[in-house]
């Protein structure tokens, strides 16, 4: 991946990251607070962020409450931060309060190949062995054979079986087509618990990757019972060259330092924002390079091939439980094909790129691309969280007790 000159970090404000209807939205944040030496669960109320840790020591606990939306809207809290101050803090500094990814004990899962357009790009990666120079040729051939046959097709349906038979006859069947239009979706573990970064933080791409892109996605927040309780935005960074060499390199391509961004906030489902609103989400992407390069893209859940509840059912059920809940990346329609650095090379990131993923009712997730090897090391895991909660007297079975920063 080519380097670019260093650039100032993006200037984030409450107005630039909040959803357009923030006044009605039940928004959950996580804040690192140096006084308590650990993360706090908080509600975003206007331009202020209110500590709720005494009521729910983790976001996972909050999502288990039937009254989660009411708590976020109305409950008395502890200390209060200005959202602008949290957004303006240097990321990764443990001596100043700043925003974290708004999930904690939930397992970070992802569904892949859930849109027809990006499905074909996965096939192209596989056919080229991860070589971007061959992508245009393979893309043209696939376009002639497949045409619009995948548009609107329901995975696992008789129509999907017929398309599979055609592609097999053409010698074009792929493991990606199997999970894209076959009966079972691809669901994998994207990243370890607590490893995601939040808005304003750096996002990591391996130095070894020369063909990669952001993946703007809606991320479902699901409780231990398999119920969707909220939604947020995510960037499931895609190293196309590494995964294209072999699907068995999925972990190498997906799970790296700072390679998973989630945020800015979890929007809890309520009477103003339910599952139908989630199904209608439009997600915009803007990548701005230090060299003035700009890429725009979009993804719409209206075009997803599997309903979001079908993806949840494939993840949670009698076959698999998640006692602390899970978050689920739902896939993306976005698959950039335009050349950036050289003709025929396609799009790939440059270090210093500012990636903005936004949706009117979810706000904006903003990150700066750096080598994973140079991103802030991940040092705060489950053990550190438990010790932090214990120091603050927050490990208990019932609400009450000291707040985020102690008594």
mmCIF file of C-alpha atoms in Angstrom:
data_model
loop_
_atom_site.group_PDB
_atom_site.id
_atom_site.type_symbol
_atom_site.label_atom_id
_atom_site.label_comp_id
_atom_site.label_asym_id
_atom_site.label_seq_id
_atom_site.Cartn_x
_atom_site.Cartn_y
_atom_site.Cartn_z
ATOM 1 C CA UNK A 1 0.000 0.000 0.000
ATOM 2 C CA UNK A 2 1.396 3.379 -0.984
ATOM 3 C CA UNK A 3 2.196 5.925 1.692
ATOM 4 C CA UNK A 4 1.040 9.537 1.689
ATOM 5 C CA UNK A 5 2.146 12.606 3.624
ATOM 6 C CA UNK A 6 0.913 12.891 7.184
ATOM 7 C CA UNK A 7 -2.168 15.044 7.628
ATOM 8 C CA UNK A 8 -3.933 16.573 10.608
ATOM 9 C CA UNK A 9 -6.570 14.441 12.233
ATOM 10 C CA UNK A 10 -10.147 15.234 11.217
ATOM 11 C CA UNK A 11 -11.839 17.825 13.400
ATOM 12 C CA UNK A 12 -14.883 16.147 14.929
ATOM 13 C CA UNK A 13 -17.723 17.972 16.661
ATOM 14 C CA UNK A 14 -21.067 16.950 18.088
ATOM 15 C CA UNK A 15 -22.755 18.355 14.996
ATOM 16 C CA UNK A 16 -20.578 16.279 12.674
ATOM 17 C CA UNK A 17 -21.152 12.895 14.325
ATOM 18 C CA UNK A 18 -24.673 12.996 15.796
ATOM 19 C CA UNK A 19 -27.655 11.623 13.823
ATOM 20 C CA UNK A 20 -29.980 14.181 12.322
ATOM 21 C CA UNK A 21 -32.759 13.285 14.803
ATOM 22 C CA UNK A 22 -30.464 13.029 17.817
ATOM 23 C CA UNK A 23 -33.009 14.763 20.022
ATOM 24 C CA UNK A 24 -35.342 11.746 19.735
ATOM 25 C CA UNK A 25 -32.736 9.003 19.543
ATOM 26 C CA UNK A 26 -31.720 6.742 22.440
ATOM 27 C CA UNK A 27 -27.941 6.853 21.950
ATOM 28 C CA UNK A 28 -25.420 4.823 23.945
ATOM 29 C CA UNK A 29 -21.734 5.723 24.143
ATOM 30 C CA UNK A 30 -18.699 4.328 25.937
ATOM 31 C CA UNK A 31 -16.221 6.727 27.468
ATOM 32 C CA UNK A 32 -12.730 6.078 28.765
ATOM 33 C CA UNK A 33 -12.469 8.027 32.001
ATOM 34 C CA UNK A 34 -9.030 8.389 33.613
ATOM 35 C CA UNK A 35 -10.505 9.118 37.061
ATOM 36 C CA UNK A 36 -12.063 5.658 37.133
ATOM 37 C CA UNK A 37 -9.242 4.152 35.072
ATOM 38 C CA UNK A 38 -11.680 2.338 32.837
ATOM 39 C CA UNK A 39 -14.664 2.541 30.488
ATOM 40 C CA UNK A 40 -18.023 4.033 31.366
ATOM 41 C CA UNK A 41 -21.425 3.294 29.824
ATOM 42 C CA UNK A 42 -23.098 6.575 28.953
ATOM 43 C CA UNK A 43 -26.138 8.185 27.326
ATOM 44 C CA UNK A 44 -25.768 10.887 24.689
ATOM 45 C CA UNK A 45 -28.214 13.679 25.466
ATOM 46 C CA UNK A 46 -27.821 16.604 23.139
ATOM 47 C CA UNK A 47 -24.236 17.806 23.318
ATOM 48 C CA UNK A 48 -23.661 16.127 26.667
ATOM 49 C CA UNK A 49 -22.747 12.567 27.576
ATOM 50 C CA UNK A 50 -24.137 11.270 30.885
ATOM 51 C CA UNK A 51 -22.567 8.437 32.900
ATOM 52 C CA UNK A 52 -24.946 5.463 33.407
ATOM 53 C CA UNK A 53 -22.369 3.005 34.717
ATOM 54 C CA UNK A 54 -24.037 2.743 38.129
ATOM 55 C CA UNK A 55 -27.148 1.378 36.366
ATOM 56 C CA UNK A 56 -25.392 -0.793 33.793
ATOM 57 C CA UNK A 57 -21.662 -1.457 34.232
ATOM 58 C CA UNK A 58 -21.359 -2.706 30.646
ATOM 59 C CA UNK A 59 -23.206 -2.047 27.396
ATOM 60 C CA UNK A 60 -23.928 -5.774 27.349
ATOM 61 C CA UNK A 61 -25.791 -5.385 30.672
ATOM 62 C CA UNK A 62 -27.708 -2.379 29.366
ATOM 63 C CA UNK A 63 -28.863 -4.266 26.264
ATOM 64 C CA UNK A 64 -30.354 -6.982 28.502
ATOM 65 C CA UNK A 65 -32.655 -4.479 30.204
ATOM 66 C CA UNK A 66 -36.201 -4.331 28.872
ATOM 67 C CA UNK A 67 -36.237 -0.622 29.697
ATOM 68 C CA UNK A 68 -32.929 0.164 27.984
ATOM 69 C CA UNK A 69 -34.347 2.977 25.835
ATOM 70 C CA UNK A 70 -36.054 4.602 28.818
ATOM 71 C CA UNK A 71 -32.865 4.395 30.880
ATOM 72 C CA UNK A 72 -30.903 6.053 28.091
ATOM 73 C CA UNK A 73 -33.478 8.815 27.697
ATOM 74 C CA UNK A 74 -34.447 9.496 31.304
ATOM 75 C CA UNK A 75 -32.404 7.851 34.044
ATOM 76 C CA UNK A 76 -30.422 9.962 36.463
ATOM 77 C CA UNK A 77 -26.740 9.559 35.814
ATOM 78 C CA UNK A 78 -23.413 10.349 37.343
ATOM 79 C CA UNK A 79 -20.822 12.663 35.921
ATOM 80 C CA UNK A 80 -21.322 14.514 32.646
ATOM 81 C CA UNK A 81 -18.899 15.167 29.793
ATOM 82 C CA UNK A 82 -19.202 17.577 26.871
ATOM 83 C CA UNK A 83 -19.413 15.569 23.655
ATOM 84 C CA UNK A 84 -17.181 18.079 21.863
ATOM 85 C CA UNK A 85 -14.472 17.564 24.496
ATOM 86 C CA UNK A 86 -14.603 13.779 24.080
ATOM 87 C CA UNK A 87 -14.409 14.082 20.293
ATOM 88 C CA UNK A 88 -11.515 16.520 20.451
ATOM 89 C CA UNK A 89 -9.379 14.344 22.720
ATOM 90 C CA UNK A 90 -6.309 12.638 21.221
ATOM 91 C CA UNK A 91 -7.273 9.001 20.570
ATOM 92 C CA UNK A 92 -5.687 6.317 22.709
ATOM 93 C CA UNK A 93 -4.528 8.665 25.472
ATOM 94 C CA UNK A 94 -5.390 7.079 28.816
ATOM 95 C CA UNK A 95 -4.943 10.358 30.705
ATOM 96 C CA UNK A 96 -7.869 12.160 29.010
ATOM 97 C CA UNK A 97 -11.544 11.165 28.595
ATOM 98 C CA UNK A 98 -12.388 10.061 25.051
ATOM 99 C CA UNK A 99 -14.940 7.983 23.164
ATOM 100 C CA UNK A 100 -14.490 4.246 22.720
ATOM 101 C CA UNK A 101 -16.289 1.779 20.503
ATOM 102 C CA UNK A 102 -19.829 1.644 21.979
ATOM 103 C CA UNK A 103 -19.828 -2.135 22.606
ATOM 104 C CA UNK A 104 -17.890 -4.204 25.113
ATOM 105 C CA UNK A 105 -18.539 -7.842 26.104
ATOM 106 C CA UNK A 106 -20.469 -8.677 22.943
ATOM 107 C CA UNK A 107 -18.779 -11.093 20.545
ATOM 108 C CA UNK A 108 -17.954 -9.299 17.272
ATOM 109 C CA UNK A 109 -19.441 -11.311 14.398
ATOM 110 C CA UNK A 110 -19.816 -10.478 10.706
ATOM 111 C CA UNK A 111 -21.939 -11.732 7.838
ATOM 112 C CA UNK A 112 -20.236 -11.731 4.458
ATOM 113 C CA UNK A 113 -21.365 -11.797 0.840
ATOM 114 C CA UNK A 114 -24.858 -10.464 1.583
ATOM 115 C CA UNK A 115 -25.152 -8.199 -1.497
ATOM 116 C CA UNK A 116 -25.057 -9.342 -5.130
ATOM 117 C CA UNK A 117 -22.696 -6.576 -6.304
ATOM 118 C CA UNK A 118 -20.085 -7.209 -3.633
ATOM 119 C CA UNK A 119 -20.609 -10.959 -4.103
ATOM 120 C CA UNK A 120 -19.199 -10.729 -7.622
ATOM 121 C CA UNK A 121 -16.225 -8.742 -6.338
ATOM 122 C CA UNK A 122 -15.420 -11.564 -3.911
ATOM 123 C CA UNK A 123 -15.495 -13.993 -6.835
ATOM 124 C CA UNK A 124 -13.132 -11.673 -8.712
ATOM 125 C CA UNK A 125 -10.713 -11.652 -5.782
ATOM 126 C CA UNK A 126 -10.753 -15.447 -5.769
ATOM 127 C CA UNK A 127 -10.343 -15.789 -9.553
ATOM 128 C CA UNK A 128 -7.413 -13.370 -9.634
ATOM 129 C CA UNK A 129 -5.703 -14.859 -6.581
ATOM 130 C CA UNK A 130 -5.737 -11.400 -5.023
ATOM 131 C CA UNK A 131 -3.986 -9.735 -7.983
ATOM 132 C CA UNK A 132 -5.663 -6.367 -8.724
ATOM 133 C CA UNK A 133 -4.052 -6.167 -12.175
ATOM 134 C CA UNK A 134 -6.289 -9.000 -13.406
ATOM 135 C CA UNK A 135 -9.514 -7.704 -11.878
ATOM 136 C CA UNK A 136 -10.832 -5.768 -14.885
ATOM 137 C CA UNK A 137 -10.522 -8.772 -17.213
ATOM 138 C CA UNK A 138 -12.282 -11.155 -14.817
ATOM 139 C CA UNK A 139 -14.943 -8.553 -14.009
ATOM 140 C CA UNK A 140 -15.796 -8.171 -17.705
ATOM 141 C CA UNK A 141 -16.046 -11.940 -18.199
ATOM 142 C CA UNK A 142 -18.294 -12.389 -15.154
ATOM 143 C CA UNK A 143 -20.508 -9.555 -16.346
ATOM 144 C CA UNK A 144 -21.098 -11.287 -19.672
ATOM 145 C CA UNK A 145 -21.937 -14.647 -18.109
ATOM 146 C CA UNK A 146 -23.874 -13.585 -15.017
ATOM 147 C CA UNK A 147 -25.465 -10.384 -16.285
ATOM 148 C CA UNK A 148 -28.388 -9.449 -14.030
ATOM 149 C CA UNK A 149 -29.186 -13.002 -12.984
ATOM 150 C CA UNK A 150 -28.305 -12.292 -9.350
ATOM 151 C CA UNK A 151 -30.516 -9.195 -9.044
ATOM 152 C CA UNK A 152 -33.279 -9.793 -6.524
ATOM 153 C CA UNK A 153 -32.534 -13.490 -6.217
ATOM 154 C CA UNK A 154 -33.472 -15.111 -2.898
ATOM 155 C CA UNK A 155 -30.693 -17.272 -1.461
ATOM 156 C CA UNK A 156 -31.599 -20.954 -1.312
ATOM 157 C CA UNK A 157 -34.575 -20.541 -3.665
ATOM 158 C CA UNK A 158 -35.259 -22.659 -6.778
ATOM 159 C CA UNK A 159 -34.145 -19.673 -8.872
ATOM 160 C CA UNK A 160 -30.851 -19.628 -7.009
ATOM 161 C CA UNK A 161 -30.381 -23.331 -7.722
ATOM 162 C CA UNK A 162 -30.837 -22.680 -11.449
ATOM 163 C CA UNK A 163 -28.251 -19.886 -11.395
ATOM 164 C CA UNK A 164 -25.862 -22.211 -9.577
ATOM 165 C CA UNK A 165 -26.316 -24.864 -12.267
ATOM 166 C CA UNK A 166 -25.564 -22.274 -14.986
ATOM 167 C CA UNK A 167 -22.415 -21.076 -13.266
ATOM 168 C CA UNK A 168 -21.193 -24.607 -12.650
ATOM 169 C CA UNK A 169 -21.656 -25.347 -16.354
ATOM 170 C CA UNK A 170 -19.578 -22.254 -17.179
ATOM 171 C CA UNK A 171 -16.869 -23.299 -14.749
ATOM 172 C CA UNK A 172 -17.544 -20.239 -12.609
ATOM 173 C CA UNK A 173 -18.899 -21.710 -9.394
ATOM 174 C CA UNK A 174 -17.220 -20.317 -6.277
ATOM 175 C CA UNK A 175 -17.290 -20.727 -2.524
ATOM 176 C CA UNK A 176 -18.428 -17.082 -2.394
ATOM 177 C CA UNK A 177 -21.396 -17.810 -4.629
ATOM 178 C CA UNK A 178 -22.237 -20.739 -2.353
ATOM 179 C CA UNK A 179 -22.679 -18.478 0.677
ATOM 180 C CA UNK A 180 -24.092 -15.611 -1.402
ATOM 181 C CA UNK A 181 -27.020 -17.461 -3.005
ATOM 182 C CA UNK A 182 -26.934 -20.841 -1.266
ATOM 183 C CA UNK A 183 -29.087 -21.760 1.757
ATOM 184 C CA UNK A 184 -26.501 -20.897 4.433
ATOM 185 C CA UNK A 185 -24.928 -17.450 4.889
ATOM 186 C CA UNK A 186 -21.325 -16.787 5.785
ATOM 187 C CA UNK A 187 -21.047 -15.738 9.433
ATOM 188 C CA UNK A 188 -17.602 -15.421 10.979
ATOM 189 C CA UNK A 189 -15.968 -13.911 14.037
ATOM 190 C CA UNK A 190 -14.581 -10.559 12.912
ATOM 191 C CA UNK A 191 -12.526 -9.564 15.934
ATOM 192 C CA UNK A 192 -11.939 -10.399 19.613
ATOM 193 C CA UNK A 193 -14.168 -8.995 22.347
ATOM 194 C CA UNK A 194 -13.159 -5.419 23.275
ATOM 195 C CA UNK A 195 -10.751 -5.008 20.339
ATOM 196 C CA UNK A 196 -12.866 -2.610 18.207
ATOM 197 C CA UNK A 197 -11.926 1.055 17.913
ATOM 198 C CA UNK A 198 -14.389 3.938 17.966
ATOM 199 C CA UNK A 199 -14.951 7.146 16.067
ATOM 200 C CA UNK A 200 -11.927 9.438 15.860
ATOM 201 C CA UNK A 201 -9.467 6.566 16.303
ATOM 202 C CA UNK A 202 -6.980 5.191 13.804
ATOM 203 C CA UNK A 203 -8.045 2.179 11.757
ATOM 204 C CA UNK A 204 -5.435 -0.353 10.721
ATOM 205 C CA UNK A 205 -4.465 -1.961 7.401
ATOM 206 C CA UNK A 206 -1.623 -4.483 7.265
ATOM 207 C CA UNK A 207 1.550 -3.213 5.628
ATOM 208 C CA UNK A 208 1.639 -6.361 3.503
ATOM 209 C CA UNK A 209 -1.650 -5.516 1.760
ATOM 210 C CA UNK A 210 -1.564 -3.767 -1.619
ATOM 211 C CA UNK A 211 -5.279 -4.127 -2.507
ATOM 212 C CA UNK A 212 -7.779 -3.169 0.179
ATOM 213 C CA UNK A 213 -10.800 -1.033 0.908
ATOM 214 C CA UNK A 214 -13.197 0.047 3.655
ATOM 215 C CA UNK A 215 -16.479 -1.815 4.120
ATOM 216 C CA UNK A 216 -19.248 0.500 5.398
ATOM 217 C CA UNK A 217 -21.855 -1.580 7.206
ATOM 218 C CA UNK A 218 -24.779 -1.493 9.589
ATOM 219 C CA UNK A 219 -23.948 -3.387 12.773
ATOM 220 C CA UNK A 220 -26.742 -5.023 14.762
ATOM 221 C CA UNK A 221 -26.471 -5.123 18.557
ATOM 222 C CA UNK A 222 -28.117 -8.335 19.751
ATOM 223 C CA UNK A 223 -28.816 -9.455 23.327
ATOM 224 C CA UNK A 224 -28.299 -12.881 24.890
ATOM 225 C CA UNK A 225 -31.786 -13.959 23.783
ATOM 226 C CA UNK A 226 -31.091 -13.237 20.120
ATOM 227 C CA UNK A 227 -33.161 -10.032 20.042
ATOM 228 C CA UNK A 228 -31.924 -7.032 18.066
ATOM 229 C CA UNK A 229 -31.781 -4.237 20.640
ATOM 230 C CA UNK A 230 -29.837 -1.587 18.742
ATOM 231 C CA UNK A 231 -27.787 -0.718 15.694
ATOM 232 C CA UNK A 232 -24.636 1.230 14.917
ATOM 233 C CA UNK A 233 -22.140 1.684 12.075
ATOM 234 C CA UNK A 234 -19.008 -0.302 11.353
ATOM 235 C CA UNK A 235 -15.996 -0.569 9.076
ATOM 236 C CA UNK A 236 -15.087 -4.207 8.369
ATOM 237 C CA UNK A 237 -11.755 -3.442 6.690
ATOM 238 C CA UNK A 238 -11.222 -5.707 3.659
ATOM 239 C CA UNK A 239 -7.752 -6.844 2.528
ATOM 240 C CA UNK A 240 -8.732 -8.056 -0.936
ATOM 241 C CA UNK A 241 -5.344 -9.372 -1.964
ATOM 242 C CA UNK A 242 -4.875 -11.524 1.134
ATOM 243 C CA UNK A 243 -8.361 -13.037 1.214
ATOM 244 C CA UNK A 244 -8.231 -13.424 -2.571
ATOM 245 C CA UNK A 245 -5.213 -15.726 -2.283
ATOM 246 C CA UNK A 246 -7.279 -18.128 -0.162
ATOM 247 C CA UNK A 247 -10.484 -17.973 1.865
ATOM 248 C CA UNK A 248 -8.525 -19.812 4.556
ATOM 249 C CA UNK A 249 -6.661 -16.537 5.080
ATOM 250 C CA UNK A 250 -9.871 -14.827 6.239
ATOM 251 C CA UNK A 251 -8.554 -14.342 9.769
ATOM 252 C CA UNK A 252 -5.294 -12.894 8.441
ATOM 253 C CA UNK A 253 -7.275 -10.521 6.236
ATOM 254 C CA UNK A 254 -9.901 -9.484 8.781
ATOM 255 C CA UNK A 255 -8.525 -9.700 12.314
ATOM 256 C CA UNK A 256 -5.628 -7.303 12.820
ATOM 257 C CA UNK A 257 -4.772 -4.496 15.177
ATOM 258 C CA UNK A 258 -7.370 -1.694 14.866
ATOM 259 C CA UNK A 259 -8.941 -3.377 11.819
ATOM 260 C CA UNK A 260 -12.485 -3.160 13.204
ATOM 261 C CA UNK A 261 -14.187 0.191 13.825
ATOM 262 C CA UNK A 262 -17.648 0.506 15.413
ATOM 263 C CA UNK A 263 -19.593 3.655 16.316
ATOM 264 C CA UNK A 264 -20.118 6.424 16.934
ATOM 265 C CA UNK A 265 -23.015 5.321 19.185
ATOM 266 C CA UNK A 266 -25.461 2.458 19.554
ATOM 267 C CA UNK A 267 -28.958 3.597 18.698
ATOM 268 C CA UNK A 268 -31.344 1.577 20.862
ATOM 269 C CA UNK A 269 -34.495 0.408 19.097
ATOM 270 C CA UNK A 270 -37.660 2.102 20.351
ATOM 271 C CA UNK A 271 -41.005 3.386 19.107
ATOM 272 C CA UNK A 272 -39.335 5.977 16.859
ATOM 273 C CA UNK A 273 -36.715 3.637 15.433
ATOM 274 C CA UNK A 274 -37.542 -0.031 14.933
ATOM 275 C CA UNK A 275 -36.476 -2.942 12.750
ATOM 276 C CA UNK A 276 -38.190 -1.536 9.672
ATOM 277 C CA UNK A 277 -36.084 1.603 10.045
ATOM 278 C CA UNK A 278 -32.994 -0.603 10.216
ATOM 279 C CA UNK A 279 -34.065 -2.431 7.036
ATOM 280 C CA UNK A 280 -34.306 0.915 5.254
ATOM 281 C CA UNK A 281 -30.932 2.327 6.284
ATOM 282 C CA UNK A 282 -28.785 4.056 3.680
ATOM 283 C CA UNK A 283 -25.088 4.261 4.496
ATOM 284 C CA UNK A 284 -22.738 6.743 2.835
ATOM 285 C CA UNK A 285 -18.974 6.518 2.529
ATOM 286 C CA UNK A 286 -16.394 9.205 1.865
ATOM 287 C CA UNK A 287 -12.650 8.515 1.699
ATOM 288 C CA UNK A 288 -10.438 11.591 1.566
ATOM 289 C CA UNK A 289 -6.715 11.180 0.988
ATOM 290 C CA UNK A 290 -3.917 13.473 2.101
ATOM 291 C CA UNK A 291 -3.182 13.960 -1.613
ATOM 292 C CA UNK A 292 -6.656 15.399 -2.260
ATOM 293 C CA UNK A 293 -8.069 12.133 -3.600
ATOM 294 C CA UNK A 294 -11.773 11.625 -2.798
ATOM 295 C CA UNK A 295 -13.816 8.451 -3.127
ATOM 296 C CA UNK A 296 -17.543 8.344 -2.492
ATOM 297 C CA UNK A 297 -19.735 5.304 -2.175
ATOM 298 C CA UNK A 298 -22.891 4.024 -0.567
ATOM 299 C CA UNK A 299 -24.647 0.928 0.678
ATOM 300 C CA UNK A 300 -28.347 0.359 1.290
ATOM 301 C CA UNK A 301 -29.891 -2.357 3.418
ATOM 302 C CA UNK A 302 -32.848 -2.237 1.032
ATOM 303 C CA UNK A 303 -30.724 -4.281 -1.386
ATOM 304 C CA UNK A 304 -29.518 -6.925 1.052
ATOM 305 C CA UNK A 305 -30.156 -10.480 -0.121
ATOM 306 C CA UNK A 306 -31.034 -11.891 3.307
ATOM 307 C CA UNK A 307 -33.230 -10.205 5.911
ATOM 308 C CA UNK A 308 -31.363 -9.002 8.979
ATOM 309 C CA UNK A 309 -33.344 -11.370 11.209
ATOM 310 C CA UNK A 310 -32.314 -14.294 8.996
ATOM 311 C CA UNK A 311 -28.681 -13.311 9.598
ATOM 312 C CA UNK A 312 -29.303 -13.153 13.343
ATOM 313 C CA UNK A 313 -30.972 -16.591 13.267
ATOM 314 C CA UNK A 314 -27.962 -18.020 11.431
ATOM 315 C CA UNK A 315 -25.748 -16.697 14.225
ATOM 316 C CA UNK A 316 -27.787 -17.365 17.389
ATOM 317 C CA UNK A 317 -30.124 -20.220 18.262
ATOM 318 C CA UNK A 318 -30.140 -23.794 19.472
ATOM 319 C CA UNK A 319 -26.854 -24.277 17.625
ATOM 320 C CA UNK A 320 -25.006 -21.367 19.313
ATOM 321 C CA UNK A 321 -25.609 -19.049 22.256
ATOM 322 C CA UNK A 322 -23.953 -15.791 23.309
ATOM 323 C CA UNK A 323 -24.493 -15.130 27.032
ATOM 324 C CA UNK A 324 -23.166 -11.552 26.759
ATOM 325 C CA UNK A 325 -24.851 -10.895 23.420
ATOM 326 C CA UNK A 326 -23.127 -10.177 20.139
ATOM 327 C CA UNK A 327 -22.822 -7.546 17.455
ATOM 328 C CA UNK A 328 -23.267 -8.510 13.829
ATOM 329 C CA UNK A 329 -21.855 -6.698 10.796
ATOM 330 C CA UNK A 330 -24.489 -7.161 8.082
ATOM 331 C CA UNK A 331 -22.291 -6.859 4.974
ATOM 332 C CA UNK A 332 -21.938 -4.113 2.399
ATOM 333 C CA UNK A 333 -23.053 -3.243 -1.102
ATOM 334 C CA UNK A 334 -19.912 -1.125 -1.563
ATOM 335 C CA UNK A 335 -17.129 -2.605 -3.698
ATOM 336 C CA UNK A 336 -14.886 0.056 -5.301
ATOM 337 C CA UNK A 337 -13.574 -0.685 -8.785
ATOM 338 C CA UNK A 338 -12.137 2.664 -9.884
ATOM 339 C CA UNK A 339 -8.386 3.014 -10.275
ATOM 340 C CA UNK A 340 -6.510 5.144 -7.792
ATOM 341 C CA UNK A 341 -2.725 4.779 -7.965
ATOM 342 C CA UNK A 342 -2.278 3.244 -11.420
ATOM 343 C CA UNK A 343 -4.396 2.176 -14.428
ATOM 344 C CA UNK A 344 -5.825 -1.284 -13.892
ATOM 345 C CA UNK A 345 -4.804 -1.382 -10.214
ATOM 346 C CA UNK A 346 -8.236 -0.571 -8.790
ATOM 347 C CA UNK A 347 -8.801 1.232 -5.509
ATOM 348 C CA UNK A 348 -6.634 0.735 -2.467
ATOM 349 C CA UNK A 349 -6.072 2.800 0.656
ATOM 350 C CA UNK A 350 -3.176 5.145 1.267
ATOM 351 C CA UNK A 351 -2.011 5.811 4.796
ATOM 352 C CA UNK A 352 -3.559 9.001 6.066
ATOM 353 C CA UNK A 353 -6.903 8.390 4.347
ATOM 354 C CA UNK A 354 -9.811 9.715 6.405
ATOM 355 C CA UNK A 355 -12.752 7.325 6.168
ATOM 356 C CA UNK A 356 -16.189 8.712 7.026
ATOM 357 C CA UNK A 357 -19.094 6.246 7.220
ATOM 358 C CA UNK A 358 -22.413 7.917 7.934
ATOM 359 C CA UNK A 359 -26.152 7.422 7.971
ATOM 360 C CA UNK A 360 -28.721 10.127 8.758
ATOM 361 C CA UNK A 361 -30.229 8.245 11.717
ATOM 362 C CA UNK A 362 -26.992 6.775 13.091
ATOM 363 C CA UNK A 363 -24.491 9.616 12.783
ATOM 364 C CA UNK A 364 -20.906 9.339 11.527
ATOM 365 C CA UNK A 365 -18.029 6.956 12.194
ATOM 366 C CA UNK A 366 -14.731 8.651 11.246
ATOM 367 C CA UNK A 367 -11.299 7.005 11.265
ATOM 368 C CA UNK A 368 -7.825 7.625 9.851
ATOM 369 C CA UNK A 369 -6.005 4.795 8.047
ATOM 370 C CA UNK A 370 -2.624 3.751 9.452
ATOM 371 C CA UNK A 371 -0.560 0.563 9.264
ATOM 372 C CA UNK A 372 -1.938 -1.989 11.729
ATOM 373 C CA UNK A 373 1.618 -2.401 12.935
ATOM 374 C CA UNK A 374 1.670 1.287 13.980
ATOM 375 C CA UNK A 375 -1.836 1.616 15.410
ATOM 376 C CA UNK A 376 -2.140 1.964 19.181
ATOM 377 C CA UNK A 377 -1.584 -1.508 20.671
ATOM 378 C CA UNK A 378 -4.670 -3.267 22.023
ATOM 379 C CA UNK A 379 -3.966 -3.668 25.747
ATOM 380 C CA UNK A 380 -7.358 -3.461 27.491
ATOM 381 C CA UNK A 381 -8.998 -6.877 27.396
ATOM 382 C CA UNK A 382 -11.669 -8.724 29.372
ATOM 383 C CA UNK A 383 -9.413 -9.236 32.380
ATOM 384 C CA UNK A 384 -8.591 -5.528 32.530
ATOM 385 C CA UNK A 385 -12.292 -4.662 32.279
ATOM 386 C CA UNK A 386 -13.206 -7.001 35.140
ATOM 387 C CA UNK A 387 -10.439 -5.584 37.339
ATOM 388 C CA UNK A 388 -11.564 -2.035 36.524
ATOM 389 C CA UNK A 389 -15.196 -2.783 37.385
ATOM 390 C CA UNK A 390 -14.129 -4.514 40.597
ATOM 391 C CA UNK A 391 -12.042 -1.515 41.704
ATOM 392 C CA UNK A 392 -15.079 0.691 41.202
ATOM 393 C CA UNK A 393 -17.425 -1.644 43.084
ATOM 394 C CA UNK A 394 -19.505 -2.288 39.969
ATOM 395 C CA UNK A 395 -19.483 -6.095 39.879
ATOM 396 C CA UNK A 396 -22.856 -6.844 41.430
ATOM 397 C CA UNK A 397 -26.178 -8.480 40.655
ATOM 398 C CA UNK A 398 -28.461 -5.468 41.077
ATOM 399 C CA UNK A 399 -28.422 -1.768 40.122
ATOM 400 C CA UNK A 400 -27.105 0.795 42.556
ATOM 401 C CA UNK A 401 -23.714 1.607 43.972
ATOM 402 C CA UNK A 402 -20.951 3.956 42.910
ATOM 403 C CA UNK A 403 -20.806 5.518 39.484
ATOM 404 C CA UNK A 404 -18.101 5.557 36.886
ATOM 405 C CA UNK A 405 -15.458 7.390 38.822
ATOM 406 C CA UNK A 406 -16.164 5.833 42.198
ATOM 407 C CA UNK A 407 -17.933 7.266 45.255
#
